[in-house]
């Protein structure tokens, strides 16, 4: 008989325990999917389960082996902060290992989207040894740590939030890339470097277009910009590249689309996409 995966064993065990404690009918509403970041769980819980939420969280934590459980919320604001309800445990700081990279973060306060994993892995492959990457929205090093660790690129990582920045600094050390990764706790619009980057990362959404002129000034006369943005379905595939190209032209740059990928569905009818753009100074 084929052996069952850990998740296949976890779900029946959770149901077995909770079916003895929850009113009939509610067991079917228990979450079948969850997100695990390090040893912190993020559970989506339906309203009907509200009176039992703490016990449910405790059982999930014990069976899965997590120290803390948060209830799923929404990511919002300039610093892309999360908005969770603490259901079980206290400590929300953890180390998540993905693709050989150690990411230390506070899951309760810092965004870490499992849906962006493909992009984090892709960035490890596109970076080339020795090239200079400027990450304008570094977070905890989500996209640029893989470039420094696996791609052996030199990285300048800019992060405005002091709290997120504290993890970025720790992650540079944890992954042993102090020799090729430097971090600045500033607004990227105040960054002084000009005409220096072979590659610019713009891992941000909604307002990314406002930062295109700054990205162009950081880029060398010929460079690649990984431009993320959110775009309504009805504007694809023209956008978001058309806006990028127009702004680039206004600033004296040609822009050529190399590639476009969907990162994830951001909201109903809205996609988070990344466009790889080669820019040339005219
Ligand atoms: C959504 S997170 C994305 C992290 C990573 N780039 C990714 O795509 O997975 C964006 C980060 O940009 C930071 N940020 C927002 N505006 C910024 C600015 N003007 N200068 C520097 N960092 C900024 C936020 O604090 C947040 O940590």
PDB file of N, CA and C in Angstrom, residues 220-278:
ATOM      1  N   UNK A 220      21.696  51.373 -15.042  1.00  0.00           N
ATOM      2  CA  UNK A 220      22.736  51.774 -16.006  1.00  0.00           C
ATOM      3  C   UNK A 220      22.063  52.154 -17.322  1.00  0.00           C
ATOM      4  N   UNK A 221      22.816  52.662 -18.298  1.00  0.00           N
ATOM      5  CA  UNK A 221      22.231  53.075 -19.584  1.00  0.00           C
ATOM      6  C   UNK A 221      21.544  51.903 -20.276  1.00  0.00           C
ATOM      7  N   UNK A 222      22.044  50.697 -20.024  1.00  0.00           N
ATOM      8  CA  UNK A 222      21.333  49.499 -20.484  1.00  0.00           C
ATOM      9  C   UNK A 222      21.191  48.581 -19.274  1.00  0.00           C
ATOM     10  N   UNK A 223      19.967  48.190 -18.968  1.00  0.00           N
ATOM     11  CA  UNK A 223      19.734  47.399 -17.749  1.00  0.00           C
ATOM     12  C   UNK A 223      18.416  46.636 -17.870  1.00  0.00           C
ATOM     13  N   UNK A 224      18.188  45.732 -16.910  1.00  0.00           N
ATOM     14  CA  UNK A 224      16.907  45.016 -16.867  1.00  0.00           C
ATOM     15  C   UNK A 224      16.168  45.428 -15.598  1.00  0.00           C
ATOM     16  N   UNK A 225      14.885  45.735 -15.755  1.00  0.00           N
ATOM     17  CA  UNK A 225      14.056  46.097 -14.599  1.00  0.00           C
ATOM     18  C   UNK A 225      12.944  45.059 -14.465  1.00  0.00           C
ATOM     19  N   UNK A 226      12.825  44.486 -13.272  1.00  0.00           N
ATOM     20  CA  UNK A 226      11.738  43.531 -13.004  1.00  0.00           C
ATOM     21  C   UNK A 226      10.604  44.347 -12.364  1.00  0.00           C
ATOM     22  N   UNK A 227       9.630  44.658 -13.197  1.00  0.00           N
ATOM     23  CA  UNK A 227       8.580  45.609 -12.809  1.00  0.00           C
ATOM     24  C   UNK A 227       7.298  44.865 -12.400  1.00  0.00           C
ATOM     25  N   UNK A 228       6.989  44.921 -11.106  1.00  0.00           N
ATOM     26  CA  UNK A 228       5.760  44.291 -10.605  1.00  0.00           C
ATOM     27  C   UNK A 228       4.651  45.332 -10.560  1.00  0.00           C
ATOM     28  N   UNK A 229       3.439  44.901 -10.785  1.00  0.00           N
ATOM     29  CA  UNK A 229       2.303  45.769 -10.485  1.00  0.00           C
ATOM     30  C   UNK A 229       1.013  44.948 -10.484  1.00  0.00           C
ATOM     31  N   UNK A 230      -0.040  45.584  -9.987  1.00  0.00           N
ATOM     32  CA  UNK A 230      -1.353  44.956 -10.031  1.00  0.00           C
ATOM     33  C   UNK A 230      -2.081  45.526 -11.243  1.00  0.00           C
ATOM     34  N   UNK A 231      -2.823  44.678 -11.961  1.00  0.00           N
ATOM     35  CA  UNK A 231      -3.467  45.154 -13.175  1.00  0.00           C
ATOM     36  C   UNK A 231      -4.839  44.473 -13.346  1.00  0.00           C
ATOM     37  N   UNK A 232      -5.873  45.286 -13.637  1.00  0.00           N
ATOM     38  CA  UNK A 232      -7.189  44.678 -13.878  1.00  0.00           C
ATOM     39  C   UNK A 232      -7.155  43.805 -15.134  1.00  0.00           C
ATOM     40  N   UNK A 233      -7.841  42.704 -15.062  1.00  0.00           N
ATOM     41  CA  UNK A 233      -7.905  41.722 -16.160  1.00  0.00           C
ATOM     42  C   UNK A 233      -8.189  42.395 -17.512  1.00  0.00           C
ATOM     43  N   UNK A 234      -9.135  43.375 -17.514  1.00  0.00           N
ATOM     44  CA  UNK A 234      -9.571  43.968 -18.777  1.00  0.00           C
ATOM     45  C   UNK A 234      -8.468  44.791 -19.446  1.00  0.00           C
ATOM     46  N   UNK A 235      -7.431  45.146 -18.708  1.00  0.00           N
ATOM     47  CA  UNK A 235      -6.341  45.950 -19.305  1.00  0.00           C
ATOM     48  C   UNK A 235      -5.167  45.090 -19.793  1.00  0.00           C
ATOM     49  N   UNK A 236      -5.217  43.801 -19.509  1.00  0.00           N
ATOM     50  CA  UNK A 236      -4.130  42.921 -19.936  1.00  0.00           C
ATOM     51  C   UNK A 236      -4.355  42.499 -21.386  1.00  0.00           C
ATOM     52  N   UNK A 237      -3.329  42.198 -22.194  1.00  0.00           N
ATOM     53  CA  UNK A 237      -1.908  42.230 -21.814  1.00  0.00           C
ATOM     54  C   UNK A 237      -1.226  43.573 -22.076  1.00  0.00           C
ATOM     55  N   UNK A 238      -2.013  44.624 -22.488  1.00  0.00           N
ATOM     56  CA  UNK A 238      -1.369  45.920 -22.773  1.00  0.00           C
ATOM     57  C   UNK A 238      -0.671  46.462 -21.535  1.00  0.00           C
ATOM     58  N   UNK A 239      -1.407  46.428 -20.420  1.00  0.00           N
ATOM     59  CA  UNK A 239      -0.858  46.933 -19.166  1.00  0.00           C
ATOM     60  C   UNK A 239      -0.315  45.774 -18.333  1.00  0.00           C
ATOM     61  N   UNK A 240       0.692  46.006 -17.488  1.00  0.00           N
ATOM     62  CA  UNK A 240       1.209  47.314 -17.075  1.00  0.00           C
ATOM     63  C   UNK A 240       2.359  47.845 -17.953  1.00  0.00           C
ATOM     64  N   UNK A 241       2.731  47.086 -19.014  1.00  0.00           N
ATOM     65  CA  UNK A 241       3.920  47.497 -19.782  1.00  0.00           C
ATOM     66  C   UNK A 241       3.728  48.839 -20.478  1.00  0.00           C
ATOM     67  N   UNK A 242       2.511  49.090 -21.016  1.00  0.00           N
ATOM     68  CA  UNK A 242       2.309  50.325 -21.790  1.00  0.00           C
ATOM     69  C   UNK A 242       2.639  51.570 -20.961  1.00  0.00           C
ATOM     70  N   UNK A 243       2.178  51.565 -19.709  1.00  0.00           N
ATOM     71  CA  UNK A 243       2.467  52.707 -18.819  1.00  0.00           C
ATOM     72  C   UNK A 243       3.967  52.813 -18.553  1.00  0.00           C
ATOM     73  N   UNK A 244       4.591  51.659 -18.325  1.00  0.00           N
ATOM     74  CA  UNK A 244       6.049  51.671 -18.092  1.00  0.00           C
ATOM     75  C   UNK A 244       6.752  52.292 -19.295  1.00  0.00           C
ATOM     76  N   UNK A 245       6.375  51.837 -20.487  1.00  0.00           N
ATOM     77  CA  UNK A 245       7.034  52.290 -21.722  1.00  0.00           C
ATOM     78  C   UNK A 245       6.852  53.801 -21.930  1.00  0.00           C
ATOM     79  N   UNK A 246       5.631  54.276 -21.634  1.00  0.00           N
ATOM     80  CA  UNK A 246       5.346  55.709 -21.802  1.00  0.00           C
ATOM     81  C   UNK A 246       6.213  56.548 -20.854  1.00  0.00           C
ATOM     82  N   UNK A 247       6.253  56.146 -19.576  1.00  0.00           N
ATOM     83  CA  UNK A 247       7.040  56.909 -18.596  1.00  0.00           C
ATOM     84  C   UNK A 247       8.531  56.839 -18.947  1.00  0.00           C
ATOM     85  N   UNK A 248       8.978  55.661 -19.386  1.00  0.00           N
ATOM     86  CA  UNK A 248      10.392  55.503 -19.760  1.00  0.00           C
ATOM     87  C   UNK A 248      10.717  56.466 -20.914  1.00  0.00           C
ATOM     88  N   UNK A 249       9.840  56.515 -21.901  1.00  0.00           N
ATOM     89  CA  UNK A 249      10.059  57.396 -23.068  1.00  0.00           C
ATOM     90  C   UNK A 249      10.163  58.865 -22.630  1.00  0.00           C
ATOM     91  N   UNK A 250       9.250  59.246 -21.709  1.00  0.00           N
ATOM     92  CA  UNK A 250       9.274  60.636 -21.208  1.00  0.00           C
ATOM     93  C   UNK A 250      10.608  60.980 -20.529  1.00  0.00           C
ATOM     94  N   UNK A 251      11.295  59.940 -20.044  1.00  0.00           N
ATOM     95  CA  UNK A 251      12.565  60.170 -19.354  1.00  0.00           C
ATOM     96  C   UNK A 251      13.771  59.813 -20.229  1.00  0.00           C
ATOM     97  N   UNK A 252      13.520  59.594 -21.503  1.00  0.00           N
ATOM     98  CA  UNK A 252      14.640  59.372 -22.435  1.00  0.00           C
ATOM     99  C   UNK A 252      15.122  57.940 -22.528  1.00  0.00           C
ATOM    100  N   UNK A 253      14.241  56.985 -22.258  1.00  0.00           N
ATOM    101  CA  UNK A 253      14.624  55.563 -22.348  1.00  0.00           C
ATOM    102  C   UNK A 253      13.705  54.801 -23.305  1.00  0.00           C
ATOM    103  N   UNK A 254      14.294  53.877 -24.049  1.00  0.00           N
ATOM    104  CA  UNK A 254      13.520  52.888 -24.808  1.00  0.00           C
ATOM    105  C   UNK A 254      13.247  51.735 -23.854  1.00  0.00           C
ATOM    106  N   UNK A 255      12.079  51.099 -23.976  1.00  0.00           N
ATOM    107  CA  UNK A 255      11.795  49.939 -23.119  1.00  0.00           C
ATOM    108  C   UNK A 255      11.324  48.777 -23.977  1.00  0.00           C
ATOM    109  N   UNK A 256      11.932  47.612 -23.736  1.00  0.00           N
ATOM    110  CA  UNK A 256      11.572  46.414 -24.511  1.00  0.00           C
ATOM    111  C   UNK A 256      11.089  45.341 -23.534  1.00  0.00           C
ATOM    112  N   UNK A 257       9.879  44.823 -23.799  1.00  0.00           N
ATOM    113  CA  UNK A 257       9.347  43.780 -22.900  1.00  0.00           C
ATOM    114  C   UNK A 257      10.015  42.441 -23.228  1.00  0.00           C
ATOM    115  N   UNK A 258      10.651  41.833 -22.218  1.00  0.00           N
ATOM    116  CA  UNK A 258      11.326  40.556 -22.453  1.00  0.00           C
ATOM    117  C   UNK A 258      10.407  39.388 -22.107  1.00  0.00           C
ATOM    118  N   UNK A 259       9.538  39.627 -21.125  1.00  0.00           N
ATOM    119  CA  UNK A 259       8.815  38.503 -20.539  1.00  0.00           C
ATOM    120  C   UNK A 259       7.736  39.055 -19.622  1.00  0.00           C
ATOM    121  N   UNK A 260       6.628  38.344 -19.472  1.00  0.00           N
ATOM    122  CA  UNK A 260       5.616  38.761 -18.490  1.00  0.00           C
ATOM    123  C   UNK A 260       5.040  37.527 -17.808  1.00  0.00           C
ATOM    124  N   UNK A 261       4.944  37.567 -16.500  1.00  0.00           N
ATOM    125  CA  UNK A 261       4.434  36.417 -15.752  1.00  0.00           C
ATOM    126  C   UNK A 261       3.375  36.859 -14.750  1.00  0.00           C
ATOM    127  N   UNK A 262       2.394  35.992 -14.532  1.00  0.00           N
ATOM    128  CA  UNK A 262       1.418  36.267 -13.481  1.00  0.00           C
ATOM    129  C   UNK A 262       1.975  35.707 -12.176  1.00  0.00           C
ATOM    130  N   UNK A 263       2.005  36.540 -11.148  1.00  0.00           N
ATOM    131  CA  UNK A 263       2.457  36.072  -9.825  1.00  0.00           C
ATOM    132  C   UNK A 263       1.268  35.412  -9.114  1.00  0.00           C
ATOM    133  N   UNK A 264       0.143  36.147  -9.055  1.00  0.00           N
ATOM    134  CA  UNK A 264      -1.045  35.585  -8.408  1.00  0.00           C
ATOM    135  C   UNK A 264      -2.268  36.473  -8.658  1.00  0.00           C
ATOM    136  N   UNK A 265      -3.421  35.926  -8.315  1.00  0.00           N
ATOM    137  CA  UNK A 265      -4.640  36.738  -8.347  1.00  0.00           C
ATOM    138  C   UNK A 265      -4.580  37.640  -7.118  1.00  0.00           C
ATOM    139  N   UNK A 266      -4.730  38.944  -7.316  1.00  0.00           N
ATOM    140  CA  UNK A 266      -4.586  39.890  -6.207  1.00  0.00           C
ATOM    141  C   UNK A 266      -5.931  40.160  -5.550  1.00  0.00           C
ATOM    142  N   UNK A 267      -6.953  40.307  -6.380  1.00  0.00           N
ATOM    143  CA  UNK A 267      -8.331  40.558  -5.932  1.00  0.00           C
ATOM    144  C   UNK A 267      -9.213  40.069  -7.085  1.00  0.00           C
ATOM    145  N   UNK A 268     -10.527  39.976  -6.880  1.00  0.00           N
ATOM    146  CA  UNK A 268     -11.350  39.510  -7.997  1.00  0.00           C
ATOM    147  C   UNK A 268     -11.126  40.382  -9.235  1.00  0.00           C
ATOM    148  N   UNK A 269     -10.734  39.762 -10.334  1.00  0.00           N
ATOM    149  CA  UNK A 269     -10.519  40.488 -11.590  1.00  0.00           C
ATOM    150  C   UNK A 269      -9.237  41.311 -11.651  1.00  0.00           C
ATOM    151  N   UNK A 270      -8.369  41.150 -10.670  1.00  0.00           N
ATOM    152  CA  UNK A 270      -7.110  41.914 -10.649  1.00  0.00           C
ATOM    153  C   UNK A 270      -5.932  40.952 -10.452  1.00  0.00           C
ATOM    154  N   UNK A 271      -4.903  41.094 -11.301  1.00  0.00           N
ATOM    155  CA  UNK A 271      -3.732  40.212 -11.240  1.00  0.00           C
ATOM    156  C   UNK A 271      -2.499  40.961 -10.776  1.00  0.00           C
ATOM    157  N   UNK A 272      -1.673  40.262 -10.012  1.00  0.00           N
ATOM    158  CA  UNK A 272      -0.327  40.762  -9.696  1.00  0.00           C
ATOM    159  C   UNK A 272       0.587  40.130 -10.747  1.00  0.00           C
ATOM    160  N   UNK A 273       1.219  40.992 -11.564  1.00  0.00           N
ATOM    161  CA  UNK A 273       2.093  40.473 -12.621  1.00  0.00           C
ATOM    162  C   UNK A 273       3.489  41.075 -12.481  1.00  0.00           C
ATOM    163  N   UNK A 274       4.454  40.407 -13.109  1.00  0.00           N
ATOM    164  CA  UNK A 274       5.803  40.977 -13.202  1.00  0.00           C
ATOM    165  C   UNK A 274       6.196  41.008 -14.671  1.00  0.00           C
ATOM    166  N   UNK A 275       6.722  42.156 -15.094  1.00  0.00           N
ATOM    167  CA  UNK A 275       7.210  42.286 -16.466  1.00  0.00           C
ATOM    168  C   UNK A 275       8.722  42.508 -16.400  1.00  0.00           C
ATOM    169  N   UNK A 276       9.463  41.704 -17.139  1.00  0.00           N
ATOM    170  CA  UNK A 276      10.907  41.919 -17.246  1.00  0.00           C
ATOM    171  C   UNK A 276      11.107  42.875 -18.410  1.00  0.00           C
ATOM    172  N   UNK A 277      11.715  44.012 -18.139  1.00  0.00           N
ATOM    173  CA  UNK A 277      11.875  45.040 -19.175  1.00  0.00           C
ATOM    174  C   UNK A 277      13.357  45.370 -19.364  1.00  0.00           C
ATOM    175  N   UNK A 278      13.801  45.355 -20.614  1.00  0.00           N
ATOM    176  CA  UNK A 278      15.162  45.851 -20.873  1.00  0.00           C
ATOM    177  C   UNK A 278      15.037  47.331 -21.231  1.00  0.00           C
TER     178      UNK A 278
END
